Coordinates of C-alpha atoms and ligand atoms in Angstrom, one line a residue:
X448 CA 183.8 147.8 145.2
X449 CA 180.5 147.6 144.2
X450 CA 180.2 143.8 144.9
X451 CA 181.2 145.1 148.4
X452 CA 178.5 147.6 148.8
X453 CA 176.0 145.2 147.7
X454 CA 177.2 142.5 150.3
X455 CA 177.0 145.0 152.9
X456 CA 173.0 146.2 152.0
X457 CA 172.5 142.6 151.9
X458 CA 173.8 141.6 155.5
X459 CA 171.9 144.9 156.8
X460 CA 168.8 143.7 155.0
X461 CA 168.4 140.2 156.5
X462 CA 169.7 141.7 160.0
X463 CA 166.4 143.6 159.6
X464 CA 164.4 140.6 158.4
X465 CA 165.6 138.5 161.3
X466 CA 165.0 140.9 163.6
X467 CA 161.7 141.6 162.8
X468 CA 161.4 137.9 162.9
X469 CA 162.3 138.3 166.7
X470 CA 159.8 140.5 167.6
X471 CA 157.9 139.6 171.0
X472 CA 155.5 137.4 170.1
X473 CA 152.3 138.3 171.6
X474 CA 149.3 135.8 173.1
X475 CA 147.5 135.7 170.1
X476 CA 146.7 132.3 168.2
X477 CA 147.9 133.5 164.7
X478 CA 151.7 134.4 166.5
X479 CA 151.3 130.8 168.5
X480 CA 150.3 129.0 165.1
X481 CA 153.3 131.2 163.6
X482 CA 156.0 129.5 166.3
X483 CA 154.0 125.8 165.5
X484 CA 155.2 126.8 161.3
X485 CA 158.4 127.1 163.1
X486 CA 158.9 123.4 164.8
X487 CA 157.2 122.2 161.5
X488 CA 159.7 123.7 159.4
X489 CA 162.5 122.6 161.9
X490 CA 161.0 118.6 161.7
X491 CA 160.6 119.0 158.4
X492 CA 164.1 116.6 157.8
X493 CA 161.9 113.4 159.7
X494 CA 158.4 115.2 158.3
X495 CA 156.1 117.4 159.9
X496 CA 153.4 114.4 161.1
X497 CA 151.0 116.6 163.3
X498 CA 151.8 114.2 166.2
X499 CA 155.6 114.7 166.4
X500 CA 155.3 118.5 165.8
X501 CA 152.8 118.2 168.9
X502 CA 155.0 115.8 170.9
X503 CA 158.0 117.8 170.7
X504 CA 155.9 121.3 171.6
X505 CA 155.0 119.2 174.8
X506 CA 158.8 118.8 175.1
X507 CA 159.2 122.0 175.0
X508 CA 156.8 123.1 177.3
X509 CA 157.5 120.5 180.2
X510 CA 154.2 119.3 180.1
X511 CA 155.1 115.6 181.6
X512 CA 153.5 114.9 184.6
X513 CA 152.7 111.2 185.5
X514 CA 149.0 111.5 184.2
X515 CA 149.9 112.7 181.0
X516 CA 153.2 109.8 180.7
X517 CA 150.2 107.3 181.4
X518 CA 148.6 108.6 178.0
X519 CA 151.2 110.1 175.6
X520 CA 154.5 108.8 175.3
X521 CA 157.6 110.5 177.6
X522 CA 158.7 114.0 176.3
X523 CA 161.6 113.9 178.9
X524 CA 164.1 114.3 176.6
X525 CA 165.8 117.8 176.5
X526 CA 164.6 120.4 174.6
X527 CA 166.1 120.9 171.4
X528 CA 164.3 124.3 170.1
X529 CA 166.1 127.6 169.1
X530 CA 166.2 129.0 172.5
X531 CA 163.8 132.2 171.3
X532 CA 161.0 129.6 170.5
X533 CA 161.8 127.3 173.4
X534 CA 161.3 130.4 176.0
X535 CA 158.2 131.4 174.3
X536 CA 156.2 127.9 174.1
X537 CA 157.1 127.3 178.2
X538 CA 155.5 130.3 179.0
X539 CA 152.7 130.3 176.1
X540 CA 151.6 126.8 176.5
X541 CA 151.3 125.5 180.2
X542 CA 148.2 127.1 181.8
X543 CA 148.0 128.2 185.3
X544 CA 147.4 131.0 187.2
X545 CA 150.0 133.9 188.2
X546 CA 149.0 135.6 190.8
X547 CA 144.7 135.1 192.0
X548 CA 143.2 136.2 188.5
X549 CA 145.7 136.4 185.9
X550 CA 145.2 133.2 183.6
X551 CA 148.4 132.0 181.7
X552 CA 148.7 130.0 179.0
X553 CA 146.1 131.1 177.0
X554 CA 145.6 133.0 173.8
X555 CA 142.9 135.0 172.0
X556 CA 141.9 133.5 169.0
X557 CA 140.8 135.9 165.8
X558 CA 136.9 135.4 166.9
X559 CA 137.5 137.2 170.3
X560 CA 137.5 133.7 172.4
X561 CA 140.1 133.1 174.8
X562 CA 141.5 129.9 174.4
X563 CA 144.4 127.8 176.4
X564 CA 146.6 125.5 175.1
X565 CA 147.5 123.0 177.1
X566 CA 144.2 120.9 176.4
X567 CA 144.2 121.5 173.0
X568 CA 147.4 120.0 172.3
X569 CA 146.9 117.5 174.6
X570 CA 143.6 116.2 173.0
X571 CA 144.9 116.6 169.6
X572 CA 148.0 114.7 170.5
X573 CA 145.9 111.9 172.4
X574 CA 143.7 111.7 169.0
X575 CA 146.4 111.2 166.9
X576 CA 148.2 108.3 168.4
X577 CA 145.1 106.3 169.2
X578 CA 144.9 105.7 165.7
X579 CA 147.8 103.5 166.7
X580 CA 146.8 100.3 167.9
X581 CA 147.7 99.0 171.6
X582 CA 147.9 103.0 172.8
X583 CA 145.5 104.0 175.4
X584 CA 143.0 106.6 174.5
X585 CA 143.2 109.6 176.8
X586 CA 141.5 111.9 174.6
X587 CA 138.6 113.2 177.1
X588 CA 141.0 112.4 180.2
X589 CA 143.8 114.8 179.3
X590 CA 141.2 117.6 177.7
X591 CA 138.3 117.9 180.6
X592 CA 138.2 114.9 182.7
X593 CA 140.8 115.3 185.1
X594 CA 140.0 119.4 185.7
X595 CA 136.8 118.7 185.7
X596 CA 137.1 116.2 188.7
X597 CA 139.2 118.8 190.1
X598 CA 136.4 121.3 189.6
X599 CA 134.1 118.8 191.1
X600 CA 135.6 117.8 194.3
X601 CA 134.3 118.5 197.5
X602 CA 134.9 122.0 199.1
X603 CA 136.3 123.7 195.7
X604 CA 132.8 125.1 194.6
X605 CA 133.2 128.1 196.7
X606 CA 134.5 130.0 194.3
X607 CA 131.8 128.7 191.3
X608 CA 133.1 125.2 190.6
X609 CA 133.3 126.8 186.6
X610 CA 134.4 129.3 184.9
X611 CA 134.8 132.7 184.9
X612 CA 135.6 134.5 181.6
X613 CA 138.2 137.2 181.1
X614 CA 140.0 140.2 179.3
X615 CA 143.0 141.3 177.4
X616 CA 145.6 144.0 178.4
X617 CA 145.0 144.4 174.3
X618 CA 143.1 143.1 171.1
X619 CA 145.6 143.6 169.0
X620 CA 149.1 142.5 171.3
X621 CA 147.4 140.5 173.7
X622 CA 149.9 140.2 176.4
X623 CA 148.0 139.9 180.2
X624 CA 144.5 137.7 180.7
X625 CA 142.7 138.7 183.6
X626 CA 139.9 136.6 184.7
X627 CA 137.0 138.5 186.0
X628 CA 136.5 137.1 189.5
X629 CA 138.0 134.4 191.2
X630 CA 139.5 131.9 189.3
X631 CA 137.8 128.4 189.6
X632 CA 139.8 125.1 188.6
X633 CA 138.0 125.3 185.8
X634 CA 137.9 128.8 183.7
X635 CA 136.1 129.6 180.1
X636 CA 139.3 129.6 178.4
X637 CA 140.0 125.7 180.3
X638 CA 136.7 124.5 178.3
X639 CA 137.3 126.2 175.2
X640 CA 140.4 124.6 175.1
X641 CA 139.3 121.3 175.9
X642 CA 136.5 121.6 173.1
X643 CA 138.5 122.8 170.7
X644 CA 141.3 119.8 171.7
X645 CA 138.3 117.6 171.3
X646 CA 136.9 118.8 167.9
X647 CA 140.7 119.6 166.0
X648 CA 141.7 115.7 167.7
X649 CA 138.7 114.0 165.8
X650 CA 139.4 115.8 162.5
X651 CA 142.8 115.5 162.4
X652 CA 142.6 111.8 163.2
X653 CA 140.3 111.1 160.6
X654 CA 142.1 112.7 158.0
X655 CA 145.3 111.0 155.9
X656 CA 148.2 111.4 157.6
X657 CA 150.5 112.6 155.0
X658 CA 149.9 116.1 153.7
X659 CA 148.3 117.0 157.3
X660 CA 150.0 120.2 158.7
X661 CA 148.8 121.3 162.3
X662 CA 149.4 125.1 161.2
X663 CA 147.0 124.7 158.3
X664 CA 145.0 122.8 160.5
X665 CA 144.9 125.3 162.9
X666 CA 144.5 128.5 160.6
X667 CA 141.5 126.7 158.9
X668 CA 139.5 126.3 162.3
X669 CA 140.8 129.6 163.9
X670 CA 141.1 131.9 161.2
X671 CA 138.8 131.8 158.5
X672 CA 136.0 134.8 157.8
X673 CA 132.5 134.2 157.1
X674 CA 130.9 135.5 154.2
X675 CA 127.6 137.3 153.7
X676 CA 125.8 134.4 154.6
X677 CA 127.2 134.0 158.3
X678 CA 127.7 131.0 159.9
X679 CA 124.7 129.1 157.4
X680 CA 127.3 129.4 154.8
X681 CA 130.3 128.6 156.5
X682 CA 132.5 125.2 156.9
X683 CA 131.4 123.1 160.0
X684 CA 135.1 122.8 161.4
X685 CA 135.5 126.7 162.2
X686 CA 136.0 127.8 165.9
X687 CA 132.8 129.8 166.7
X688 CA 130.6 126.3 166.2
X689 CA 133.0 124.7 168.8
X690 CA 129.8 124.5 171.3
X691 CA 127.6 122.7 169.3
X692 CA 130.0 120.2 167.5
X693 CA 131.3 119.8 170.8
X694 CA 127.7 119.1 171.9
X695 CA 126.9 116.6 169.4
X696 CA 130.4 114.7 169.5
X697 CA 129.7 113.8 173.5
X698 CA 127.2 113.2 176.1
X699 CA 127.1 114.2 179.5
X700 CA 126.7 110.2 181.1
X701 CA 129.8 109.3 179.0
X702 CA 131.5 112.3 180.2
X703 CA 130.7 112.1 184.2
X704 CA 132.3 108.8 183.7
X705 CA 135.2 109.5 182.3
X706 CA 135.6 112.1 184.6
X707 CA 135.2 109.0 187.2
X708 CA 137.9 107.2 185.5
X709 CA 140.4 110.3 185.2
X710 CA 139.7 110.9 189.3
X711 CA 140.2 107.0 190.1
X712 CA 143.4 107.3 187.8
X713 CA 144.9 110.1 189.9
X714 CA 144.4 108.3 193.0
X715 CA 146.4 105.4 192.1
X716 CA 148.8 107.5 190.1
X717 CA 149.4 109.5 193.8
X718 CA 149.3 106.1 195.6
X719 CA 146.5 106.8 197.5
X720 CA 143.7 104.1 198.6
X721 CA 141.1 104.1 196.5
X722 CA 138.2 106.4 197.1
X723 CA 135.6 104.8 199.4
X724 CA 132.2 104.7 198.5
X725 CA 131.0 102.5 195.2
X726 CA 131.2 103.7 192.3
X727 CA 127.9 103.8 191.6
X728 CA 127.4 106.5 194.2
X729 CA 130.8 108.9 193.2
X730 CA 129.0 108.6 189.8
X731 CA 126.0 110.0 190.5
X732 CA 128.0 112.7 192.6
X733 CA 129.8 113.4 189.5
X734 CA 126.5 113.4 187.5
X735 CA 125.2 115.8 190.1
X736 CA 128.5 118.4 189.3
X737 CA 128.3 117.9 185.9
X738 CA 125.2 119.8 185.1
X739 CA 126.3 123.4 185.8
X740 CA 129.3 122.3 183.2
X741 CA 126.6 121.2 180.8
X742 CA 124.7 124.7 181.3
X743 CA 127.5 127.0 181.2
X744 CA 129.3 125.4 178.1
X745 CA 126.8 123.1 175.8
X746 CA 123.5 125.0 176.8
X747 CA 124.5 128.8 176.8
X748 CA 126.1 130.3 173.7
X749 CA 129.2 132.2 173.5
X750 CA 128.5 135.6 174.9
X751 CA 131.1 138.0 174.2
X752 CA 131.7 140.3 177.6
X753 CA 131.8 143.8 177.3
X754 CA 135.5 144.2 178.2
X755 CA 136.2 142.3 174.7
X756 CA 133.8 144.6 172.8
X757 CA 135.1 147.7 174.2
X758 CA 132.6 148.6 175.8
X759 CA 132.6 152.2 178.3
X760 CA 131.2 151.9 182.1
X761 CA 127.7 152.3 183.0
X762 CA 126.3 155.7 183.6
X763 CA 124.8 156.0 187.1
X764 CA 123.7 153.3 189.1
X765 CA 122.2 150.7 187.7
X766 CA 119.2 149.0 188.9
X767 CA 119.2 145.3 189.3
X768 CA 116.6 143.1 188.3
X769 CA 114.8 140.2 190.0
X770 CA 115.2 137.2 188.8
X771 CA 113.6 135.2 187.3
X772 CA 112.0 137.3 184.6
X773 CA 108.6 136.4 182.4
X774 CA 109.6 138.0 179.3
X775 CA 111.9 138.0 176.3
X776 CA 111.9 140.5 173.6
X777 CA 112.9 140.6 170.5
X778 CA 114.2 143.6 168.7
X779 CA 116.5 145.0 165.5
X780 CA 119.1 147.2 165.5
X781 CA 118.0 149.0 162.5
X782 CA 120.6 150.7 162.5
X783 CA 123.6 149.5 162.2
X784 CA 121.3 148.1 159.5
X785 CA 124.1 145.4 158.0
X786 CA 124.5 142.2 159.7
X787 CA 127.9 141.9 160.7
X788 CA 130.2 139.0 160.0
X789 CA 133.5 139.7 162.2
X790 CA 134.6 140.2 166.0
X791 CA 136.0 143.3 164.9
X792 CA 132.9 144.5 163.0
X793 CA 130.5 143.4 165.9
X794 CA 132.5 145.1 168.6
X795 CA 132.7 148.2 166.2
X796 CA 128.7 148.1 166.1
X797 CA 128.2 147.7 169.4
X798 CA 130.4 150.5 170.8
X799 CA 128.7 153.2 168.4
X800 CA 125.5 151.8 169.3
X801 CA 126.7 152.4 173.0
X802 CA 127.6 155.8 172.3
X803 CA 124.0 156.6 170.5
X804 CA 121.9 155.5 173.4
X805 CA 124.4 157.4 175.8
X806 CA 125.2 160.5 174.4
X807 CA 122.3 161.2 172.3
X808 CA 119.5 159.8 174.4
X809 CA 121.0 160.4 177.5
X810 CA 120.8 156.3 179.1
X811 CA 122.9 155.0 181.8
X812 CA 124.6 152.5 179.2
X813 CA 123.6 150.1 175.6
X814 CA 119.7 149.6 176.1
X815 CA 119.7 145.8 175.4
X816 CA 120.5 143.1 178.0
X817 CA 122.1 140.9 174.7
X818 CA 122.8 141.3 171.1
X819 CA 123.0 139.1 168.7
X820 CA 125.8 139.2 165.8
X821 CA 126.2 136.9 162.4
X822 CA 129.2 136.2 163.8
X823 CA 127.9 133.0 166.1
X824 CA 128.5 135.2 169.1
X825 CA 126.3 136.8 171.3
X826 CA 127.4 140.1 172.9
X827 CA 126.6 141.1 176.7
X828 CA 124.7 144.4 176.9
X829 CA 123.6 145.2 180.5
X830 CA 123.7 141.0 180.6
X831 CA 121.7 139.1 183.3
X832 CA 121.3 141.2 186.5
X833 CA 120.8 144.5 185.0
X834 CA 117.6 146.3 184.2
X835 CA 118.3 147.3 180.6
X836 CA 116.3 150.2 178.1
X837 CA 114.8 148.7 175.2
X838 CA 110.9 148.0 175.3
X839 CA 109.5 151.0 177.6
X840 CA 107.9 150.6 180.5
X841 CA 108.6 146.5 180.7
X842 CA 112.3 146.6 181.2
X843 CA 112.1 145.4 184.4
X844 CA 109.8 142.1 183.5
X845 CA 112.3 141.4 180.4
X846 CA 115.0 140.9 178.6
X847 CA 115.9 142.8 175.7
X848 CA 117.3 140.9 172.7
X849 CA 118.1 143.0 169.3
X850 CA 119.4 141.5 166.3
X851 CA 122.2 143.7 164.5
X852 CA 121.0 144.6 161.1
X853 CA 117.4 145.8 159.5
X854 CA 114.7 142.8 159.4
X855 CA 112.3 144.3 157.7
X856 CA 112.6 143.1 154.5
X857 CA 115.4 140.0 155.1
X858 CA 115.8 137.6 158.0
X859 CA 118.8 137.2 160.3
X860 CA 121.2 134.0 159.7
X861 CA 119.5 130.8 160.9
X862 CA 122.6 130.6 163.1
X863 CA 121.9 134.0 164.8
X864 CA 118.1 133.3 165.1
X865 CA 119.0 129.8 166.7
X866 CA 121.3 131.0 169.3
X867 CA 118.3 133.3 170.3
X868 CA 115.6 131.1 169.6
X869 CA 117.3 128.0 171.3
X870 CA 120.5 128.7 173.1
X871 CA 120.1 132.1 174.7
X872 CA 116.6 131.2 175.9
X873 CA 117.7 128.1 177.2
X874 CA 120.8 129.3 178.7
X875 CA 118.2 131.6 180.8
X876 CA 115.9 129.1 182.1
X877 CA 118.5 126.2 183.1
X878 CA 120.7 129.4 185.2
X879 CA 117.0 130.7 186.4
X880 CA 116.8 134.0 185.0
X881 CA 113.9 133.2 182.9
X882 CA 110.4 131.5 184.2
X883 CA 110.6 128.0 182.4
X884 CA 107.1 129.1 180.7
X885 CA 108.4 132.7 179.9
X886 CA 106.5 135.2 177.0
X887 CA 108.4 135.6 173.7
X888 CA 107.7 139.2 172.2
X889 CA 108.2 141.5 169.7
X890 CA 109.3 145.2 170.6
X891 CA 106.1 146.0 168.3
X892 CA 103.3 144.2 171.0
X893 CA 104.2 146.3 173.0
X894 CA 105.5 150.3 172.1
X895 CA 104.2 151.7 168.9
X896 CA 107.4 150.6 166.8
X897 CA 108.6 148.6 163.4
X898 CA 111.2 146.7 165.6
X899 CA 111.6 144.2 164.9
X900 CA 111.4 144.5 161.7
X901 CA 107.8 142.9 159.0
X902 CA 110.3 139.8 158.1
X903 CA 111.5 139.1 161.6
X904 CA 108.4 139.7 163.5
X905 CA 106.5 137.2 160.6
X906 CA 109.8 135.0 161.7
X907 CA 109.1 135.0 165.5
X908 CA 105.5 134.1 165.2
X909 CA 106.2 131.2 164.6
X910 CA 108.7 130.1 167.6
X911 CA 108.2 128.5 170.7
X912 CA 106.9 130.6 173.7
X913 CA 105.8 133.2 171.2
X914 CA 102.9 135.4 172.8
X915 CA 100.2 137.8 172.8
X916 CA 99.8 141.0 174.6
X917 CA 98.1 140.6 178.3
X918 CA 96.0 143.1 178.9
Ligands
NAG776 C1 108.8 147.4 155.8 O1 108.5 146.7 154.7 C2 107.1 146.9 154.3 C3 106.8 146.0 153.1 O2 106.9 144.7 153.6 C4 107.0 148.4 153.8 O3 105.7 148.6 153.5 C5 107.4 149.2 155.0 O4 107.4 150.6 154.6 C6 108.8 148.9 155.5 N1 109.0 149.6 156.8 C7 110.1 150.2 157.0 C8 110.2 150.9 158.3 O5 111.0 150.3 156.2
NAG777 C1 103.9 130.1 184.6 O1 103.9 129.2 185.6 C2 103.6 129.7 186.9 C3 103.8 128.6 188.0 O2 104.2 127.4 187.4 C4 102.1 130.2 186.9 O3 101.8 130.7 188.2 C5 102.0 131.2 185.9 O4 100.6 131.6 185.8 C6 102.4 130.7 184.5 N1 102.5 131.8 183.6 C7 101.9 131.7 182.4 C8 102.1 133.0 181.5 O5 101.4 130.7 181.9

């Protein structure tokens, strides 16, 4: 009898367990990297080699068009998933666009990035198997090159040829991703991809094959914290660097051609004559597209957008500025006076910051036009085109930057100070939003104020474009 009893608890308590395994998974990277331990642990008789576990999620997902046969091997064969984690990888993995701006086949990675999937397994695949002699090496095609020519051809820059950013239904069960504005053929969450497809491909290739796993792989870039020393203490391979690694692993000339290459490729792929015009010429037209790519993903930083921060609408109306501006200033929170290390952390500090300046002193919305976090992000305030309410009576001849934490005594991260110094300011001249010989300030030149801070106004002395008052 008891034996029975004991059977019976046990076939209720792994009913339970499996489903609880079957709960919905949501679009989030850790449930995604959660169905790739799945196909590893199912390919785990012929070993879980990164590049089989990849080929057979491509499988799964149909991705097999003639362009991607001309790179990777066939994945015709049928799908042989269980059918729970079959149906979720073809609707998780292949990106388009359902409807005008709701983005599929993306996911929202633990540092508040939006990320889709199609070019990261792509590139890491194409990596992989051109370690392989004789294999053609499709890594940038399959990644950028071919969107991007699709971003770059004539007639499809109405919309902005790049771009735009998004939001989730939900931070913590991401479900829906809507853009917000038109979708180009070429969103945020396209590039990150693409980077990230770039950056995972190289390591993984240049690691030994054996003990590899793409999940660890994968948690390692997307999931790992910081500790108190930000990003200047933290692993190079970790998702929030994906700009700049990205920026040093290629240059712009050796990407406009092989975005030439991926656009001649499609032509004869389609059986079409072959563009006319040399290809000197569709080079330099290429060239010419290129840059806004270049500005908008290897010049600007990650700026996280207020619907990911949580932020509450504007108060009022808000005035808008004219552009370009002469100033930028620098400021310190104060308080929050703790630097903070995490999306989750960041966003908290912003939204209570948010609350401060409108409930207790009465503004339309957050005073600063940008804030920077330790967490390699910068966070949109009132952004580009909106007069902000941080250094009174210049607000409409600047920009307000504040640093989260107290800089009196202790500096920022080098990371967060170079995203200002270099990035941010950068990002504003090249889009025109800043005079190319703009004044660098301290709140304290200006109002009778600490901000920023003795150790970071000592700090900004010494940076480029630093200025005195004008009187
Ligand atoms: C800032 O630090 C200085 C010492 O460098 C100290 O004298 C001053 O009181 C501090 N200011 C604030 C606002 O804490
Ligand atoms: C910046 O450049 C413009 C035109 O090039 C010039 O008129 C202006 O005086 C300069 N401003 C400063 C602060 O040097």
């Amino acid at each position: 009898m008891e034996t029975v009893w004991w059977k019976l608890t046990l076939a209720l308590l792994m009913l339970a367990v499996s489903t609880l395994a079957k709960a919905p998974r949501s679009c989030h990277m850790e449930d995604f990297i959660q169905a790739v331990k799945q196909v590893e642990d199912e390919e785990s008789g012929s070993g879980s080699e990164p590049a089989a576990v990849l080929r057979r999620l491509r499988r799964a997902a149909g991705l097999n068009d003639a362009f991607i046969q001309h790179f990777l091997p066939d994945a015709a064969l049928s799908p042989d998933l269980d059918a729970d984690l079959l149906g979720y990888v073809r609707t998780a993995v292949p990106h388009g666009l359902l409807g005008e701006t709701q983005e599929q086949g993306v996911v929202l990675t633990p540092d508040g990035t939006t990320v889709a999937l199609q070019p990261l397994l792509l590139g890491m695949e194409a990596r992989l198997l051109s370690r392989t002699p004789g294999r053609p090496r499709g890594l940038y095609q399959l990644t950028l090159a071919r969107d991007l020519g699709a971003a770059l051809r004539p007639g499809s820059a109405d919309a902005g040829r790049f771009g735009p950013d998004g939001c989730w239904d939900s931070l913590t069960s991401p479900r829906v991703f809507t853009l917000s504005g038109p979708a180009s053929p070429f969103t945020t969450a396209q590039a990150n991809g693409a980077m990230d497809g770039v950056v995972l491909g190289a390591e993984a290739s240049g690691r030994p094959a054996g003990p590899l796993r793409l999940s660890s792989l994968l948690t390692q870039y997307y999931c790992r914290g910081l500790d108190a020393r930000g990003l200047d203490g933290a692993p190079r391979l970790i998702s929030r660097r994906r700009r700049e690694i990205f920026r040093g692993m290629i240059l712009p000339p050796a990407l406009a051609r092989q975005v030439w290459r991926a656009t001649d490729l499609q032509e004869r792929l389609a059986g079409r004559p072959r563009t006319q015009g040399g290809k000197k010429k569709q080079l330099m037209v290429v060239k010419e597209g290129l840059r806004e790519f270049v500005h908008m993903f290897m010049d600007c930083p990650p700026i996280i957008p207020r619907c990911v921060w949580g932020a509450e609408p504007y108060r009022g109306t808000p005035t808008k500025l004219s552009l370009p501006l002469s100033f930028l200033f620098i400021h310190h929170t104060s308080t929050p006076s703790q630097p903070c290390l995490t999306l989750q952390q960041c966003s908290a500090d912003m939204r209570s910051m948010q609350r401060f300046h409108q409930d207790d002193r009465g503004w339309d919305d957050i005073g600063y036009s940008f804030v920077a976090g330790s967490d390699g992000h910068i966070y949109e305030g009132r952004g580009w085109h909106w007069q902000g309410a941080h250094t009174l009576g210049h607000n409409a001849v600047g920009f307000g930057v504040s640093f989260i934490g107290d800089y009196n005594a202790s500096l920022p991260t080098q990371h967060a100070m170079e995203l200002v110094r270099e990035r941010l300011a950068s990002c504003a001249v090249g889009g025109g939003r800043l005079v190319s010989n703009f004044t660098l300030q301290g709140h304290r030149q200006v109002v009778n104020t600490a901000c920023p801070g003795d150790a970071l106004y000592r700090e900004i002395q010494g940076w480029e474009h630093f200025g005195e008052v004008q009187k």
